[in-house]
mmCIF file of C-alpha atoms and ligand atoms in Angstrom:
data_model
loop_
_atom_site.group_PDB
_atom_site.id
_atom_site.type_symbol
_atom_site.label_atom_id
_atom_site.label_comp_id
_atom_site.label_asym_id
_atom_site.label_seq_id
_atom_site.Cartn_x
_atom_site.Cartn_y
_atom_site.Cartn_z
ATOM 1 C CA UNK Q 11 -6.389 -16.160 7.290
ATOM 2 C CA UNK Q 12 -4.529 -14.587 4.308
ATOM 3 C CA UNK Q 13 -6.716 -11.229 4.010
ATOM 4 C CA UNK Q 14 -5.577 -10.510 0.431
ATOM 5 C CA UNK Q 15 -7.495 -13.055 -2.280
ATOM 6 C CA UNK Q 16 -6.044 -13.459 -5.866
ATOM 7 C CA UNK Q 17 -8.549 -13.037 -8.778
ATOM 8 C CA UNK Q 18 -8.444 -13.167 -12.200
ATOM 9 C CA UNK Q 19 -10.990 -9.872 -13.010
ATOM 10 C CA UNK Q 20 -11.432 -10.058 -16.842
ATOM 11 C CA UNK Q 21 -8.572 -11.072 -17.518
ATOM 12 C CA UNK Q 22 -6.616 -8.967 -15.610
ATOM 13 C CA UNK Q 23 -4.596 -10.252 -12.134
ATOM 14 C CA UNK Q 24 -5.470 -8.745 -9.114
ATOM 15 C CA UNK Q 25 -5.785 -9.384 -5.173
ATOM 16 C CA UNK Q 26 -8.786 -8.578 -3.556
ATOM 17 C CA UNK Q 27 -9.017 -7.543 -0.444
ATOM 18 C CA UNK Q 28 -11.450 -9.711 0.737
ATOM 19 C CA UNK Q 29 -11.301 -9.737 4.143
ATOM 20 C CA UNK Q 30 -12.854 -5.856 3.734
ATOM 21 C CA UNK Q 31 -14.850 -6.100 0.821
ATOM 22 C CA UNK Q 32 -16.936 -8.785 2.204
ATOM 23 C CA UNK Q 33 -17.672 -7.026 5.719
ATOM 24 C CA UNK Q 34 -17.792 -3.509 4.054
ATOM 25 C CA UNK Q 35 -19.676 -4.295 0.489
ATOM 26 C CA UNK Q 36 -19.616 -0.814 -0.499
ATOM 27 C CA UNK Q 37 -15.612 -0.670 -0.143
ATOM 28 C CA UNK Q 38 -13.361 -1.247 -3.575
ATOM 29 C CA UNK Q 39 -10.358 -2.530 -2.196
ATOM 30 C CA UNK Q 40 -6.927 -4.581 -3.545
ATOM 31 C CA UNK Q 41 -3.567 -4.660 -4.834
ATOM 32 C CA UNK Q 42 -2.434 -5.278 -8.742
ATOM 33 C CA UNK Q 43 -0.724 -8.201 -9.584
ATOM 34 C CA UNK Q 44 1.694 -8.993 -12.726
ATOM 35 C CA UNK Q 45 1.602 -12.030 -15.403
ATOM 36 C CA UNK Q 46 5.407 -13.258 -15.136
ATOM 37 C CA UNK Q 47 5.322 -14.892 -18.660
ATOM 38 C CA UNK Q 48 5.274 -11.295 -20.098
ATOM 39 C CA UNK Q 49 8.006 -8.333 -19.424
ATOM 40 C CA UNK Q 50 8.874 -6.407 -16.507
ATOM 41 C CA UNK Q 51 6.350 -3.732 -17.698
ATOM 42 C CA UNK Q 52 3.678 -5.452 -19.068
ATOM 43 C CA UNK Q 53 1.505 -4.655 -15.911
ATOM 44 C CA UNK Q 54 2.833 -1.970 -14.786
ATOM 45 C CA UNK Q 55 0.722 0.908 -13.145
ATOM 46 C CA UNK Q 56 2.666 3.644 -12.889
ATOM 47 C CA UNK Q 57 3.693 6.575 -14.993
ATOM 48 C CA UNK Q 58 6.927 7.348 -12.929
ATOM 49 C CA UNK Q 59 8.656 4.444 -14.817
ATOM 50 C CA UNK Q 60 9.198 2.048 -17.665
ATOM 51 C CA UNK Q 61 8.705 3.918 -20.910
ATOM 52 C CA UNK Q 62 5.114 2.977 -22.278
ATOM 53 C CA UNK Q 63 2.386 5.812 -20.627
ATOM 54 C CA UNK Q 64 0.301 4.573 -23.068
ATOM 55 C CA UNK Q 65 0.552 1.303 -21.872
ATOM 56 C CA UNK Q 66 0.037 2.239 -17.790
ATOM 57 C CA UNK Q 67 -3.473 4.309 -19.095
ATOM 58 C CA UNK Q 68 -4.546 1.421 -21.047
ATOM 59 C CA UNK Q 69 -3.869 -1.205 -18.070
ATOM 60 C CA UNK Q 70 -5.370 1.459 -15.381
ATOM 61 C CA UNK Q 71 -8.655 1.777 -18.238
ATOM 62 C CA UNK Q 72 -8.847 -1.742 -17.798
ATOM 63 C CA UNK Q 73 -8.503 -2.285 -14.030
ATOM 64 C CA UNK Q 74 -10.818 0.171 -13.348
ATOM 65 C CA UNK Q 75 -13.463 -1.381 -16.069
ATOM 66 C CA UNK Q 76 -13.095 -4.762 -14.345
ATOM 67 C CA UNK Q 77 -13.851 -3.550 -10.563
ATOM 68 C CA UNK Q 78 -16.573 -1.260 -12.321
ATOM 69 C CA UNK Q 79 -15.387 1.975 -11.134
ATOM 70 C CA UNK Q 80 -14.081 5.262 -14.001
ATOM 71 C CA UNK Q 81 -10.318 5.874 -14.387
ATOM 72 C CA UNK Q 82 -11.722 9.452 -14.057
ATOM 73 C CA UNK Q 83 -12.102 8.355 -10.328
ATOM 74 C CA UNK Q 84 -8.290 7.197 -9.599
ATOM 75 C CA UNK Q 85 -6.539 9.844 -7.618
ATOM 76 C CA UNK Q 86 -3.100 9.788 -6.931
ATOM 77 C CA UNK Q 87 -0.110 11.251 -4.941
ATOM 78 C CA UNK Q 88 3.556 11.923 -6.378
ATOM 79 C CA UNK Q 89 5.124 9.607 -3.962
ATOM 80 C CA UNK Q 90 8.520 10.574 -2.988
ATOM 81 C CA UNK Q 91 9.463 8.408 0.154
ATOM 82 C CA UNK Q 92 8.024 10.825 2.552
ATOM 83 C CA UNK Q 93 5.538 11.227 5.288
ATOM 84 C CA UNK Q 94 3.205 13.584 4.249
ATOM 85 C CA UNK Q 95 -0.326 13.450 3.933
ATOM 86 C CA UNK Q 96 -3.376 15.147 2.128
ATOM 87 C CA UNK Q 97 -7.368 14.801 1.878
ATOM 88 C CA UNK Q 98 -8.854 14.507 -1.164
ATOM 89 C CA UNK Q 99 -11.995 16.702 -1.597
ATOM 90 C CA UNK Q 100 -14.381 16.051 -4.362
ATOM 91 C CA UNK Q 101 -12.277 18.900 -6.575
ATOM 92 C CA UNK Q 102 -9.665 16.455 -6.585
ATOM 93 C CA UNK Q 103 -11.109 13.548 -8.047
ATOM 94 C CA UNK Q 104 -9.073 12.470 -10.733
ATOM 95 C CA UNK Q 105 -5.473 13.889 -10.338
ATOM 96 C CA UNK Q 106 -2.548 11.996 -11.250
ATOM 97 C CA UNK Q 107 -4.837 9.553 -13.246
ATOM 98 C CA UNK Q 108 -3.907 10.277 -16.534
ATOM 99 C CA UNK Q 109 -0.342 12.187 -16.038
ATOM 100 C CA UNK Q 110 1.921 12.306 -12.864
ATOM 101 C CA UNK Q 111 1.847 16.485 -13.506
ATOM 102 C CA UNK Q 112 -1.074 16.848 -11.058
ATOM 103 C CA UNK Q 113 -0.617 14.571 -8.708
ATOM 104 C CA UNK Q 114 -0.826 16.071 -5.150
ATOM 105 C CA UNK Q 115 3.429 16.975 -4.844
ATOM 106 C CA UNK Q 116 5.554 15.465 -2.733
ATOM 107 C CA UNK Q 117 2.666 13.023 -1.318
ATOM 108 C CA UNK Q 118 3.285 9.612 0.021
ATOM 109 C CA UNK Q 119 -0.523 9.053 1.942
ATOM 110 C CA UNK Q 120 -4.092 10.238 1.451
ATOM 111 C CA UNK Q 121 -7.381 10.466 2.787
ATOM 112 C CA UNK Q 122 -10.655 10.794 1.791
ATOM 113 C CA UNK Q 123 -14.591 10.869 2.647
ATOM 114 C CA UNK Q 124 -16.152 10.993 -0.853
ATOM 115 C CA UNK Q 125 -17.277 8.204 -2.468
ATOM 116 C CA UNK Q 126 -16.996 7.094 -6.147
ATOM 117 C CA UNK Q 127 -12.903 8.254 -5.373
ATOM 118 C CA UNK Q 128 -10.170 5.604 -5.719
ATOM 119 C CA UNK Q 129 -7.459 6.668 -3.850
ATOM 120 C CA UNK Q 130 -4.400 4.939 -6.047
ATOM 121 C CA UNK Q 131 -0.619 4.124 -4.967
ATOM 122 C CA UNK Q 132 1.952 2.391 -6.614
ATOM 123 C CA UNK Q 133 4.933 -0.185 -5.221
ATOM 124 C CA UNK Q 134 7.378 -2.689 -5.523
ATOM 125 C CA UNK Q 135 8.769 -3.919 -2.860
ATOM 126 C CA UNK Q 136 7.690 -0.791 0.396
ATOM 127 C CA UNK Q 137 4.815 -1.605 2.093
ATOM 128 C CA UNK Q 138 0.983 -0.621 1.099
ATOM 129 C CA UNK Q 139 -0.784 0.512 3.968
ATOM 130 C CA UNK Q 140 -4.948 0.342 3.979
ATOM 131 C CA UNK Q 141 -7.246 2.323 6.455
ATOM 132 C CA UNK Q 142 -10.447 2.665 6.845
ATOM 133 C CA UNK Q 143 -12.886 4.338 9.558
ATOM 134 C CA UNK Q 144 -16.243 2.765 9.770
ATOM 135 C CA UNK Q 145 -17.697 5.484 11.650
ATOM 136 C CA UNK Q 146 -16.335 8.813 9.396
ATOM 137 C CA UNK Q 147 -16.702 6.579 6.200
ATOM 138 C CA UNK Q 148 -13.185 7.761 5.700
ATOM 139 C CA UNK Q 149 -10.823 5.513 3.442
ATOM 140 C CA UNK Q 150 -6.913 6.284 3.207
ATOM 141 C CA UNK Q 151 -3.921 4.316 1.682
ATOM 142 C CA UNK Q 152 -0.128 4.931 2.671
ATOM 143 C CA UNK Q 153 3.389 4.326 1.008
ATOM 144 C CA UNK Q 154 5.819 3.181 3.489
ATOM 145 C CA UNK Q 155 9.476 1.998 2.523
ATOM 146 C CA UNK Q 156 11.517 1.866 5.268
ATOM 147 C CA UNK Q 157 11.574 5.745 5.027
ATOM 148 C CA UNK Q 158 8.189 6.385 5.385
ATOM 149 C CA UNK Q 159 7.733 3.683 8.111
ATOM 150 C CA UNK Q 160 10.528 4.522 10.249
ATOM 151 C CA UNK Q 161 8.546 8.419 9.635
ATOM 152 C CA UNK Q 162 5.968 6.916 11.285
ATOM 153 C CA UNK Q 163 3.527 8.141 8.066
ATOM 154 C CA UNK Q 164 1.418 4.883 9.395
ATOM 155 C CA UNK Q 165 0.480 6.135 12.936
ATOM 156 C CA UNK Q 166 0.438 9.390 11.249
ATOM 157 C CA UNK Q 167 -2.522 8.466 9.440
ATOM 158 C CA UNK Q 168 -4.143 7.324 12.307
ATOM 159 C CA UNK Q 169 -3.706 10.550 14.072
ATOM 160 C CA UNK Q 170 -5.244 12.566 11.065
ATOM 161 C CA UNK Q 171 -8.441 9.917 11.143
ATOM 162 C CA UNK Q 172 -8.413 10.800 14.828
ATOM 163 C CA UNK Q 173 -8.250 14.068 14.647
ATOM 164 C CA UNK Q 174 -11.072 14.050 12.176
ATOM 165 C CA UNK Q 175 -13.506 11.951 14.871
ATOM 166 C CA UNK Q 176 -12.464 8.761 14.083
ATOM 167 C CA UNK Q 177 -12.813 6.247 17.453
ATOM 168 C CA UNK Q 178 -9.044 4.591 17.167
ATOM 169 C CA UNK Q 179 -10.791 1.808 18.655
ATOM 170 C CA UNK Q 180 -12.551 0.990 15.353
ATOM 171 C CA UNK Q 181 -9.963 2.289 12.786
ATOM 172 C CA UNK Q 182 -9.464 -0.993 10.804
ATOM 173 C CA UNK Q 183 -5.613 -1.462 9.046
ATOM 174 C CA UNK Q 184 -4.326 -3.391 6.549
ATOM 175 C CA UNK Q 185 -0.812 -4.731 5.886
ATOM 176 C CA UNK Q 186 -0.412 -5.485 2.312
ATOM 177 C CA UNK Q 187 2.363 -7.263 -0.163
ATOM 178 C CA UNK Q 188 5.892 -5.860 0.154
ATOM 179 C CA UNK Q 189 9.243 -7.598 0.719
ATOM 180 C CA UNK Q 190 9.624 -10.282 3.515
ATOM 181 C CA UNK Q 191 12.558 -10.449 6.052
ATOM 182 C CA UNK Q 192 13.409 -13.424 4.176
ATOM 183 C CA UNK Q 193 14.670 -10.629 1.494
ATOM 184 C CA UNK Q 194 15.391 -7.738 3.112
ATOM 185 C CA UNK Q 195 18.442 -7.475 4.396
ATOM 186 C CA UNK Q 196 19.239 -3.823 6.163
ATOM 187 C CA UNK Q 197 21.855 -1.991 8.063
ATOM 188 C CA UNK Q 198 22.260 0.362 11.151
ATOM 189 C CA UNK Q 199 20.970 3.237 8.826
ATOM 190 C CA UNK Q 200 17.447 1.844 8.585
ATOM 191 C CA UNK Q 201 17.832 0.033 12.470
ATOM 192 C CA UNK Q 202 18.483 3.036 14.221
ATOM 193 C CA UNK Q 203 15.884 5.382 12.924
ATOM 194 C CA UNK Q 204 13.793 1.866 13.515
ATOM 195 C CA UNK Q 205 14.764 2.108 16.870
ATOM 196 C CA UNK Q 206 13.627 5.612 17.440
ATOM 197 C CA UNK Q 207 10.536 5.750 15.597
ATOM 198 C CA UNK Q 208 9.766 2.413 17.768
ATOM 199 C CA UNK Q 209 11.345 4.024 21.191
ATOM 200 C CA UNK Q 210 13.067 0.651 21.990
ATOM 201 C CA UNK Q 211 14.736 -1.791 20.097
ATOM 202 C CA UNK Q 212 12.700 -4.454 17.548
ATOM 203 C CA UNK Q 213 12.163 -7.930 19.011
ATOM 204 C CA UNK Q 214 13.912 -10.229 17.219
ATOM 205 C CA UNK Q 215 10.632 -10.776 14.522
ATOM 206 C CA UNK Q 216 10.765 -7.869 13.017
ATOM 207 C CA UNK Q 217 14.771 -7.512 13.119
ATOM 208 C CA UNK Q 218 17.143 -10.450 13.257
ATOM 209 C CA UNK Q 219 20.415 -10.206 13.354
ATOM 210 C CA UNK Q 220 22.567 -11.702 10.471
ATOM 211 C CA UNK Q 221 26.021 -10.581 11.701
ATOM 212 C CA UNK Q 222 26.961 -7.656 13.912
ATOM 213 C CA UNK Q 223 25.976 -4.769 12.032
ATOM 214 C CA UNK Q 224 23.027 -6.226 9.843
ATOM 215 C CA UNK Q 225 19.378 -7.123 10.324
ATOM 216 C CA UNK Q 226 16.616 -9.261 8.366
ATOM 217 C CA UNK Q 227 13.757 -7.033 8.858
ATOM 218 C CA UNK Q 228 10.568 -7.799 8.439
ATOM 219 C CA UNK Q 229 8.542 -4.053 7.610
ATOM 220 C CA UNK Q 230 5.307 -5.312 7.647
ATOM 221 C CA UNK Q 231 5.546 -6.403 10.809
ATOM 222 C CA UNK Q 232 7.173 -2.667 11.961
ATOM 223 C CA UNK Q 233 4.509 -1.724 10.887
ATOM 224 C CA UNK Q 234 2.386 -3.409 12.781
ATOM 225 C CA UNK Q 235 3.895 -2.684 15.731
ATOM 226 C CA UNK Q 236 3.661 0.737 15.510
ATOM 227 C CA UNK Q 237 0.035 0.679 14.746
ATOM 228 C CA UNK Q 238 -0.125 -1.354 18.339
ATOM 229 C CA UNK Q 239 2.282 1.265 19.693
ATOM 230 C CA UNK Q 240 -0.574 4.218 18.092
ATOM 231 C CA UNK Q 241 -2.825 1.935 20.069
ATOM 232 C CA UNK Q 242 -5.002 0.480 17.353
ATOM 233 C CA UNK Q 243 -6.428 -2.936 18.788
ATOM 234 C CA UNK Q 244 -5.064 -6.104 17.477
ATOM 235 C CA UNK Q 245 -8.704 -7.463 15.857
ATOM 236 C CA UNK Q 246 -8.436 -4.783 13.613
ATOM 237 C CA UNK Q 247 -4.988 -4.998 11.953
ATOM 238 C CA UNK Q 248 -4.699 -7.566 9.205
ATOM 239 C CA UNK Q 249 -1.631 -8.395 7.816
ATOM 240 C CA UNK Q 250 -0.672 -10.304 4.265
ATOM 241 C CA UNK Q 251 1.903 -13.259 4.049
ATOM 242 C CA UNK Q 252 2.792 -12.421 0.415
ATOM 243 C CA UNK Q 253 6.534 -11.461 -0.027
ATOM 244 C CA UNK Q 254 6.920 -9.218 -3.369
ATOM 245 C CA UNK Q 255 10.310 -10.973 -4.080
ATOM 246 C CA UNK Q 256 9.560 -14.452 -3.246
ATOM 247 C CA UNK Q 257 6.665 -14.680 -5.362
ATOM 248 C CA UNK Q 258 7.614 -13.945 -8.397
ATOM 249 C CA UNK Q 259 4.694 -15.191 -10.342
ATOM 250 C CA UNK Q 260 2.120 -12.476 -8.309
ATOM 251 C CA UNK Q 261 4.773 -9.730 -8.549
ATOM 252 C CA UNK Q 262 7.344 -7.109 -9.453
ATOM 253 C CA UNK Q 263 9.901 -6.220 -7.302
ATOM 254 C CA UNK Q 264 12.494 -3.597 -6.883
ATOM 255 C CA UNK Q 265 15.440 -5.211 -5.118
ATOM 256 C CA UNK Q 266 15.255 -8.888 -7.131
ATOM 257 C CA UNK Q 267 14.169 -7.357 -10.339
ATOM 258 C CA UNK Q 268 17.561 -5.124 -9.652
ATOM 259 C CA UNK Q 269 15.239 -1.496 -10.292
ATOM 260 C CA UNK Q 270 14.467 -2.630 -13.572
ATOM 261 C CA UNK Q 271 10.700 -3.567 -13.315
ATOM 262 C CA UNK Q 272 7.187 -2.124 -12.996
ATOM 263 C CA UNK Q 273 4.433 -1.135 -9.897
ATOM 264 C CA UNK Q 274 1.913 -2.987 -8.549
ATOM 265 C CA UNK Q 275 -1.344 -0.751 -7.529
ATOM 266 C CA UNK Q 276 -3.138 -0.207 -4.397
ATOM 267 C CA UNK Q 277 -6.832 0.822 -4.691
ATOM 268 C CA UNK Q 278 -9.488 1.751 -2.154
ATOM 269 C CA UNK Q 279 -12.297 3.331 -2.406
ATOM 270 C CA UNK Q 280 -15.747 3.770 -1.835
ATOM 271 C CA UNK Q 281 -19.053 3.025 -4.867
ATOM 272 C CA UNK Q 282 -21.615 5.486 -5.041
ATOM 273 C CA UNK Q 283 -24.343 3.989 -2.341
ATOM 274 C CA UNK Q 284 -26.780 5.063 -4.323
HETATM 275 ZN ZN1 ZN V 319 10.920 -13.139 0.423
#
């Protein structure tokens, strides 16, 4: 079953994701959708492009009102295509929510335990990556293009929950919208890091061959197999069926939209229990 729901939250497009929400009630969890009838920027979350901040604030405000959480919560990374990773303490609620300037640098995944924290990414097209750790009550969301899957910044994650207590056998992982294999068309530059990062060569569903020296590659499903590989059971990795290109109603995307479009969000977090 399709883990990722879409909703219409006041107005405002957005996929749930249900499949976690419903079996952890206190998590906030989804990605942002677009409404194709307006422009490329209309929805757009993130400050990095397009050329209305004002716009971004005022459509982050209004996310954040709809899933009843504070913008003061949203807490972001720079996101530069890398692997690294940091926890956000309770000091750092709030960074990169209202300018990029104090985002945590050069940051492509976080972590954190607090609650009433909405760890925020921002894509079109690379792959959102959810986590969460029933028993630490630790949430964590990644950014991984090919660059930061072939890095391996997904299993890293895993090994930072582990290394934090987390049982790996309950660490729960979700796989959400990015671009399909039925758009993504690669070369040996992305296969052969692929191949190393997987320490054998992709079956033929994650990378087909189109000709002799290019691949349809499906990154989601990379993904997933190196969460298998990081030994993370099967019943706990969910993965979407939404391609960012394909559907172009739901959402931007980098490679159709030829770099001229806007971010979709990811959000999770945890409400104040109280
Ligand atoms: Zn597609």
């Amino acid at each position: 079953m399709e883990p990722f729901q879409y909703q219409i939250l006041e107005g405002i497009p957005f996929f749930r994701l249900t499949a976690w929400e419903k079996k952890y009630p206190h998590l906030v969890a989804g990605f942002s959708a677009r409404v194709k009838e307006r422009d490329n920027y209309q929805q757009n979350y993130a400050l990095h492009v397009g050329e209305n901040p004002e716009q971004v604030l005022d459509n982050r405000q209004k996310l954040s009102d709809a899933l009843g959480m504070s913008l003061s919560s949203w807490t972001c990374g720079e996101q530069v295509h890398g692997v690294s990773i940091q926890e956000a303490k309770a000091s750092d609620r709030g960074k990169g929510n209202r300018s990029r300037t104090d985002a945590f640098a050069d940051t492509d995944g976080l972590l954190t335990d607090q609650e009433n924290l909405l760890l925020a990414a921002y894509y079109a097209d690379c792959v959102p990556l959810y986590f969460y750790s029933p028993d630490l009550e630790v949430v964590a969301v990644a950014h991984a293009g090919w660059k930061g899957t072939v890095g391996k910044i997904g299993p890293n994650m895993i090994e930072e929950l582990v290394r934090r207590g987390a049982n790996r056998e309950q660490i729960e992982v979700a796989i959400g919208p990015s671009i399909g294999s039925c758009c993504y068309e690669v070369d040996e530059n992305v296969i052969n890091p692929l191949r190393e990062a997987l320490s054998k060569d992709p079956s033929e569903e994650i990378a087909k061959p189109t000709d002799k020296s290019h691949w349809r590659l499906d990154l989601k499903l990379a993904n997933r197999e190196l969460f298998r590989l990081a030994e993370i059971p099967d019943r706990n990795i969910l993965v979407t069926s939404y391609c960012t290109s394909c559907e172009d109603s739901f959402f931007y995307s980098h490679r159709r939209d030829h770099g001229d479009t806007g971010r979709m969000v990811a959000l999770i977090g945890k409400r104040n229990k109280s």
